Amino acid sequence: QGHLVESGGGLVQAEDSLRLSCEGFGHPFNRDVMGWFRQSPGQDREFVAAITPFNFKTYYLDSVKDRFTISREDTKKTLYLQMNSLKPEDTAVYYCAERPSQSAIRIRDSSTYNYWGQGTQVTVSS
């Protein structure tokens, strides 16, 4: 059975940048919607960004859309999240997720994703 592996998290200061990566193993990947979610202690898991296959249409949480960029490199089965101008409120565990669908219906709904990575911690200090 396939899995997803995130990397690139860390401790940074406010206004710094980070790039998260997520490599897929054992899934079609190039035919699937890919997304990033995050979760802070005591909070529900929150949609951050998603990208569809083939036409690469992107979707973002309003509070990150001018600072984060999601992209994918299907030949490497890798998903990225470039995060600029980080804020303390971006602190969370970030998860990549995959669902075997080309549709953007309910793309922000975590329950529609079938596969999840283990998460990578991002901590932004003020």
mmCIF file of C-alpha atoms in Angstrom, residues 14-105:
data_model
loop_
_atom_site.group_PDB
_atom_site.id
_atom_site.type_symbol
_atom_site.label_atom_id
_atom_site.label_comp_id
_atom_site.label_asym_id
_atom_site.label_seq_id
_atom_site.Cartn_x
_atom_site.Cartn_y
_atom_site.Cartn_z
ATOM 1 C CA ALA A 14 8.213 35.603 11.539
ATOM 2 C CA GLU A 15 8.549 36.769 7.897
ATOM 3 C CA ASP A 16 10.875 33.848 7.069
ATOM 4 C CA SER A 17 10.146 31.279 4.359
ATOM 5 C CA LEU A 18 9.969 27.496 4.265
ATOM 6 C CA ARG A 19 9.281 24.971 1.535
ATOM 7 C CA LEU A 20 7.519 21.759 2.433
ATOM 8 C CA SER A 21 7.801 18.678 0.250
ATOM 9 C CA CYS A 22 5.669 15.558 0.087
ATOM 10 C CA GLU A 23 6.771 12.501 -1.853
ATOM 11 C CA GLY A 24 4.292 9.834 -2.862
ATOM 12 C CA PHE A 25 4.992 6.131 -3.028
ATOM 13 C CA GLY A 26 2.764 3.504 -4.542
ATOM 14 C CA HIS A 27 -0.080 5.790 -5.663
ATOM 15 C CA PRO A 28 -0.975 6.999 -9.162
ATOM 16 C CA PHE A 29 -0.230 10.535 -7.903
ATOM 17 C CA ASN A 30 -0.360 12.241 -11.295
ATOM 18 C CA ARG A 31 -4.098 11.512 -11.620
ATOM 19 C CA ASP A 32 -4.989 12.568 -8.062
ATOM 20 C CA VAL A 33 -5.941 15.745 -6.274
ATOM 21 C CA MET A 34 -3.209 16.671 -3.788
ATOM 22 C CA GLY A 35 -3.631 18.901 -0.772
ATOM 23 C CA TRP A 36 -2.017 20.398 2.304
ATOM 24 C CA PHE A 37 -3.760 20.614 5.657
ATOM 25 C CA ARG A 38 -2.566 21.776 9.054
ATOM 26 C CA GLN A 39 -3.480 21.214 12.666
ATOM 27 C CA SER A 40 -2.606 23.184 15.783
ATOM 28 C CA PRO A 41 -2.987 21.809 19.316
ATOM 29 C CA GLY A 42 -6.638 21.818 20.331
ATOM 30 C CA GLN A 43 -7.794 22.795 16.855
ATOM 31 C CA ASP A 44 -9.477 20.891 14.051
ATOM 32 C CA ARG A 45 -7.481 19.983 10.995
ATOM 33 C CA GLU A 46 -7.632 22.938 8.587
ATOM 34 C CA PHE A 47 -7.453 23.073 4.807
ATOM 35 C CA VAL A 48 -4.462 25.073 3.540
ATOM 36 C CA ALA A 49 -4.141 24.464 -0.207
ATOM 37 C CA ALA A 50 -4.909 21.967 -2.945
ATOM 38 C CA ILE A 51 -4.043 21.367 -6.576
ATOM 39 C CA THR A 52 -5.889 19.355 -9.191
ATOM 40 C CA PRO A 53 -4.188 16.997 -11.659
ATOM 41 C CA PHE A 54 -3.654 17.822 -15.343
ATOM 42 C CA ASN A 55 -4.862 21.456 -15.335
ATOM 43 C CA PHE A 56 -3.111 22.247 -11.994
ATOM 44 C CA LYS A 57 -5.855 24.518 -10.731
ATOM 45 C CA THR A 58 -5.056 25.706 -7.204
ATOM 46 C CA TYR A 59 -7.171 26.486 -4.161
ATOM 47 C CA TYR A 60 -6.127 28.241 -0.960
ATOM 48 C CA LEU A 61 -7.235 29.136 2.526
ATOM 49 C CA ASP A 62 -7.944 32.870 2.415
ATOM 50 C CA SER A 63 -5.373 33.719 5.078
ATOM 51 C CA VAL A 64 -2.509 32.131 3.123
ATOM 52 C CA LYS A 65 -3.377 32.734 -0.539
ATOM 53 C CA ASP A 66 -1.046 35.719 -0.953
ATOM 54 C CA ARG A 67 1.828 34.052 0.904
ATOM 55 C CA PHE A 68 1.748 30.295 0.102
ATOM 56 C CA THR A 69 2.106 28.538 -3.237
ATOM 57 C CA ILE A 70 1.213 24.911 -3.867
ATOM 58 C CA SER A 71 2.796 23.086 -6.780
ATOM 59 C CA ARG A 72 3.441 19.558 -7.960
ATOM 60 C CA GLU A 73 6.113 17.759 -9.934
ATOM 61 C CA ASP A 74 4.445 14.598 -11.132
ATOM 62 C CA THR A 75 7.581 13.085 -12.700
ATOM 63 C CA LYS A 76 9.031 13.024 -9.176
ATOM 64 C CA LYS A 77 5.711 12.252 -7.478
ATOM 65 C CA THR A 78 6.340 15.257 -5.268
ATOM 66 C CA LEU A 79 4.042 17.958 -3.928
ATOM 67 C CA TYR A 80 5.365 21.272 -2.628
ATOM 68 C CA LEU A 81 4.154 24.098 -0.428
ATOM 69 C CA GLN A 82 6.221 27.267 -0.631
ATOM 70 C CA MET A 83 5.446 29.373 2.429
ATOM 71 C CA ASN A 84 6.582 32.994 2.506
ATOM 72 C CA SER A 85 6.094 35.775 5.057
ATOM 73 C CA LEU A 86 5.334 33.226 7.747
ATOM 74 C CA LYS A 87 3.371 34.329 10.785
ATOM 75 C CA PRO A 88 3.180 32.855 14.295
ATOM 76 C CA GLU A 89 -0.411 31.805 13.552
ATOM 77 C CA ASP A 90 0.935 29.520 10.801
ATOM 78 C CA THR A 91 2.461 27.334 13.508
ATOM 79 C CA ALA A 92 1.033 23.816 13.147
ATOM 80 C CA VAL A 93 1.708 20.294 12.009
ATOM 81 C CA TYR A 94 1.357 20.270 8.233
ATOM 82 C CA TYR A 95 0.024 17.205 6.451
ATOM 83 C CA CYS A 96 -0.080 16.361 2.798
ATOM 84 C CA ALA A 97 -3.019 14.385 1.524
ATOM 85 C CA GLU A 98 -4.123 12.680 -1.652
ATOM 86 C CA ARG A 99 -7.417 11.584 -3.091
ATOM 87 C CA PRO A 100 -7.975 9.492 -6.238
ATOM 88 C CA SER A 101 -10.094 12.073 -8.045
ATOM 89 C CA GLN A 102 -9.674 14.760 -10.677
ATOM 90 C CA SER A 103 -12.681 16.690 -9.416
ATOM 91 C CA ALA A 104 -12.495 19.822 -7.292
ATOM 92 C CA ILE A 105 -15.791 19.073 -5.552
#
